[in-house]
PDB file of C-alpha atoms in Angstrom:
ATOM      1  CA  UNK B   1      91.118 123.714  93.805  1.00 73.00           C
ATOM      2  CA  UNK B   2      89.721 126.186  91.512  1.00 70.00           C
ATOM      3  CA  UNK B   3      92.481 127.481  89.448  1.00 75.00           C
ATOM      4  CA  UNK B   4      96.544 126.567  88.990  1.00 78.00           C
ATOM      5  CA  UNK B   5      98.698 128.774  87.029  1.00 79.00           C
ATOM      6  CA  UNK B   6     102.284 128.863  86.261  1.00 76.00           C
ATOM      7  CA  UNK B   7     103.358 132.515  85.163  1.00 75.00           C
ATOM      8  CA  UNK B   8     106.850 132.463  83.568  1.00 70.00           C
ATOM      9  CA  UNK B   9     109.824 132.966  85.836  1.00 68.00           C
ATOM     10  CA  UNK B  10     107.487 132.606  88.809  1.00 73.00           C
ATOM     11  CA  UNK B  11     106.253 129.871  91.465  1.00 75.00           C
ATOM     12  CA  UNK B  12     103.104 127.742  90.613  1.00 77.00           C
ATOM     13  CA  UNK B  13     100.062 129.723  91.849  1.00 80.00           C
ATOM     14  CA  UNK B  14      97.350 127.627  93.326  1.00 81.00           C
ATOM     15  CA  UNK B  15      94.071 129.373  93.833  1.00 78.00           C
ATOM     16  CA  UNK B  16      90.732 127.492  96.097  1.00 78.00           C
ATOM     17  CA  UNK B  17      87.347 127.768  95.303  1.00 74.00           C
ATOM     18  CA  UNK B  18      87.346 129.693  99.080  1.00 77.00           C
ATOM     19  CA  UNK B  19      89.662 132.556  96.773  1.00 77.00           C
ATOM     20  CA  UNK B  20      93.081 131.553  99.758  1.00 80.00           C
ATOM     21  CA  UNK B  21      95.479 131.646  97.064  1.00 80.00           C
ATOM     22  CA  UNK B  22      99.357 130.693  97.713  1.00 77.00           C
ATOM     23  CA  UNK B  23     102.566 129.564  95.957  1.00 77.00           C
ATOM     24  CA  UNK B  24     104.251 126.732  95.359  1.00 77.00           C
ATOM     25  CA  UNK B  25     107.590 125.635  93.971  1.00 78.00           C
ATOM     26  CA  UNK B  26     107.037 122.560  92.121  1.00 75.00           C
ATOM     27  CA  UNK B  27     106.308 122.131  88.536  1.00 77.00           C
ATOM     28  CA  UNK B  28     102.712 121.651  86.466  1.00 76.00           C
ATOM     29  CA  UNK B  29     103.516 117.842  86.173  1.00 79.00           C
ATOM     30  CA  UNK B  30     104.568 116.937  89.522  1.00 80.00           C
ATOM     31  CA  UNK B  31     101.761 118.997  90.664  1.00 81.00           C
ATOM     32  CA  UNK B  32      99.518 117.046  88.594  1.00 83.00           C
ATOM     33  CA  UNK B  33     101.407 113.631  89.026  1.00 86.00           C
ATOM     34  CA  UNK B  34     100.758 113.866  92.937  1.00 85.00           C
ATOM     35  CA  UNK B  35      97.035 115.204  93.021  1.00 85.00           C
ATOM     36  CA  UNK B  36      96.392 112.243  90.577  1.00 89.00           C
ATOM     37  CA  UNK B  37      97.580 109.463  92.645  1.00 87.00           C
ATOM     38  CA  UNK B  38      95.704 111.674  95.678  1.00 88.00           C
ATOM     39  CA  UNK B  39      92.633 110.836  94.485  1.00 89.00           C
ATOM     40  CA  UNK B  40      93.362 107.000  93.735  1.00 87.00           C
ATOM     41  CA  UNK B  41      94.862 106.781  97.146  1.00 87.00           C
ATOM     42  CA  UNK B  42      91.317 108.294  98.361  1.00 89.00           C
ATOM     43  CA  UNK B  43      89.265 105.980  96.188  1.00 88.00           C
ATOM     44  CA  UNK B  44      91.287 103.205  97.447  1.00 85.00           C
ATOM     45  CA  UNK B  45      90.380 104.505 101.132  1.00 86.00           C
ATOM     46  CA  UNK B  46      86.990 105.330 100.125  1.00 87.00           C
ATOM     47  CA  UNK B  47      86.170 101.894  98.655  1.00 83.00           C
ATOM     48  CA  UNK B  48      87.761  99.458 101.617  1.00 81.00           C
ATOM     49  CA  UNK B  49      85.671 101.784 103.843  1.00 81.00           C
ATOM     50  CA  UNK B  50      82.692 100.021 101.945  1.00 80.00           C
ATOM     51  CA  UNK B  51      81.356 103.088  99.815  1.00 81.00           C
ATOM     52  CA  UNK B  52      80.464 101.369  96.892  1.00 82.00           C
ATOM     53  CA  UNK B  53      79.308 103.107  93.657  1.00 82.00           C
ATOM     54  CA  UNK B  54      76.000 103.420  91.686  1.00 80.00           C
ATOM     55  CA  UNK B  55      77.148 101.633  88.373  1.00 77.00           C
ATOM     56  CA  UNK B  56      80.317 100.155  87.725  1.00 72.00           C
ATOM     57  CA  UNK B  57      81.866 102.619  85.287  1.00 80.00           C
ATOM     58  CA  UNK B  58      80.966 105.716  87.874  1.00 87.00           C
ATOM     59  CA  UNK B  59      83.679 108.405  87.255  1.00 89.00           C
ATOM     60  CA  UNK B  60      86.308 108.871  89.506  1.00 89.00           C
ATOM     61  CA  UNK B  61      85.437 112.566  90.262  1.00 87.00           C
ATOM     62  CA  UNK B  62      81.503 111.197  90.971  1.00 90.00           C
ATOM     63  CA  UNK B  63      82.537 108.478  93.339  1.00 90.00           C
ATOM     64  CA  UNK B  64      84.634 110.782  95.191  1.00 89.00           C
ATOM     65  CA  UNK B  65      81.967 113.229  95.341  1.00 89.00           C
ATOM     66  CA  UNK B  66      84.287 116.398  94.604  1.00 85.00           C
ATOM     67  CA  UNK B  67      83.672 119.479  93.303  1.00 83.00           C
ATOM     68  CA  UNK B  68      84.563 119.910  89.679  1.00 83.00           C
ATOM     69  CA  UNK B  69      87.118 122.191  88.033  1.00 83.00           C
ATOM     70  CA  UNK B  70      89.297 122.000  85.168  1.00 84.00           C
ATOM     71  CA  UNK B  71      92.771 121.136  87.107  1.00 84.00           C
ATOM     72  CA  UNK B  72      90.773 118.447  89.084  1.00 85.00           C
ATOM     73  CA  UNK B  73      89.681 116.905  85.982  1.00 87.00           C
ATOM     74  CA  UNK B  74      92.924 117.063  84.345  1.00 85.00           C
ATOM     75  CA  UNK B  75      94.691 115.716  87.497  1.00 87.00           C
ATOM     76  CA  UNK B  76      91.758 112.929  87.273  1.00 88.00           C
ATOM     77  CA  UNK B  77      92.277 112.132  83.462  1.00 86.00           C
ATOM     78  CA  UNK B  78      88.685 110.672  83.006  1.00 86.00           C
ATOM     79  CA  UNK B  79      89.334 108.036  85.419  1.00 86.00           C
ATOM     80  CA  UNK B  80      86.624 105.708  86.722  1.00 85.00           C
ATOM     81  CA  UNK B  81      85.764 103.647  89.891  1.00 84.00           C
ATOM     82  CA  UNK B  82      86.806 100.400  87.769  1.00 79.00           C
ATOM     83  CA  UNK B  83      90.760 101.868  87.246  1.00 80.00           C
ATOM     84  CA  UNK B  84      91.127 101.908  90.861  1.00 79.00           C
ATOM     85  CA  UNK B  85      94.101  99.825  92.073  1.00 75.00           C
ATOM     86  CA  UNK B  86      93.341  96.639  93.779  1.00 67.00           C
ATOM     87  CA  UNK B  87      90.041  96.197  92.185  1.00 55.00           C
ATOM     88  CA  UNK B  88      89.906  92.822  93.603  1.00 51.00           C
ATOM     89  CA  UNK B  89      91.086  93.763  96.877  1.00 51.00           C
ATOM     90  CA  UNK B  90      94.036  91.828  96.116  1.00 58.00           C
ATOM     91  CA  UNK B  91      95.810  95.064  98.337  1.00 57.00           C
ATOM     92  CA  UNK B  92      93.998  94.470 101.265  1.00 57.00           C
ATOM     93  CA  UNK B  93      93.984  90.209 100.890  1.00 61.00           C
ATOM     94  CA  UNK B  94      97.757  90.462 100.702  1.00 63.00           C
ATOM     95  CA  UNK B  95      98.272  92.772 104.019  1.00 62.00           C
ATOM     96  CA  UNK B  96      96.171  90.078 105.725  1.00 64.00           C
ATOM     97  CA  UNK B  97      98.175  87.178 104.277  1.00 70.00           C
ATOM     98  CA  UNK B  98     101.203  88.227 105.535  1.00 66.00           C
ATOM     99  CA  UNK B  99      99.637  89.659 108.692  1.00 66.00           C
ATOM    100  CA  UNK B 100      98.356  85.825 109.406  1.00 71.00           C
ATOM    101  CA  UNK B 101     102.015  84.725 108.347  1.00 66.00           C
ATOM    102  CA  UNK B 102     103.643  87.258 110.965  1.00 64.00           C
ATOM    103  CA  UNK B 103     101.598  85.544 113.993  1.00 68.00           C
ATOM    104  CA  UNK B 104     102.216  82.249 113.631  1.00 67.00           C
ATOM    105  CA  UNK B 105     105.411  81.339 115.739  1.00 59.00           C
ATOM    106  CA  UNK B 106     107.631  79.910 113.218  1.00 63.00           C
ATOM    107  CA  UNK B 107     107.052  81.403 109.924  1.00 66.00           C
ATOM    108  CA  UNK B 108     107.106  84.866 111.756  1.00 65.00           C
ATOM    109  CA  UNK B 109     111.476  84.476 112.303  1.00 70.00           C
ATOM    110  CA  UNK B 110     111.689  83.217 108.914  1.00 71.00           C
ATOM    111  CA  UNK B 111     110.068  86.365 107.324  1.00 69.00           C
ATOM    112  CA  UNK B 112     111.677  89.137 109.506  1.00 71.00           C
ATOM    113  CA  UNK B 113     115.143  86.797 108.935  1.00 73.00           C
ATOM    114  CA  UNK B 114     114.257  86.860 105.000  1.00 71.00           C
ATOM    115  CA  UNK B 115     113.629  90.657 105.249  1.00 72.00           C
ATOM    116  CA  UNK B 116     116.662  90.850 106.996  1.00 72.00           C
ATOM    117  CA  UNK B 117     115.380  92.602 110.468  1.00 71.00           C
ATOM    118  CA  UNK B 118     116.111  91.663 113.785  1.00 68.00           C
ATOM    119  CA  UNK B 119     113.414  92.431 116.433  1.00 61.00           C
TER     120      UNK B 119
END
């Protein structure tokens, strides 16, 4: 994305670095609100895939490896690989706990009973 304006009275403009330009009717911050978690959703992708960074405190916009303009940095906020979600891969160690608890015979009634769905 190369550009995003808002003219008064008018739908968001959105303009790509290939010059396709088109509209859309949403505001500057939920524009900005859902690019941002975009590209934590992608670093959180990007990182279980095993890409790991350089040095710790890589930017965001680095470790992604996308192009740089001023509404990607302001959706990005000066973000870095460390304020990724789920450092720890506590994310991806939970789906696989409950995963494990869903196969075992008993324990896999109890949870769909405790979440209240019948198979």
């Amino acid at each position: 994305m190369n550009d995003l304006s808002f003219p008064f009275g008018q739908r968001a403009i959105v303009s790509l670095v290939n010059n396709f330009v088109f509209y859309l009717d949403r505001k500057a911050k939920a524009i900005y609100e859902k690019m941002h978690r975009a590209f934590l959703v992608h670093g959180i992708i990007k990182r279980y895939a095993g890409k790991m960074p350089d040095g710790w405190r890589m930017g965001l916009l680095e470790y992604l490896d996308v192009s740089s303009s001023y509404v990607i940095r302001k959706a990005i906020n000066g973000l870095t690989f460390l304020e990724i979600p789920g450092y720890g891969k506590d994310f991806y160690g939970k789906c696989i706990e409950i995963h494990d608890k869903m196969i075992q015979g008993n324990e896999k009634q109890q949870i769909l009973s405790e979440l209240e769905i019948s198979e």
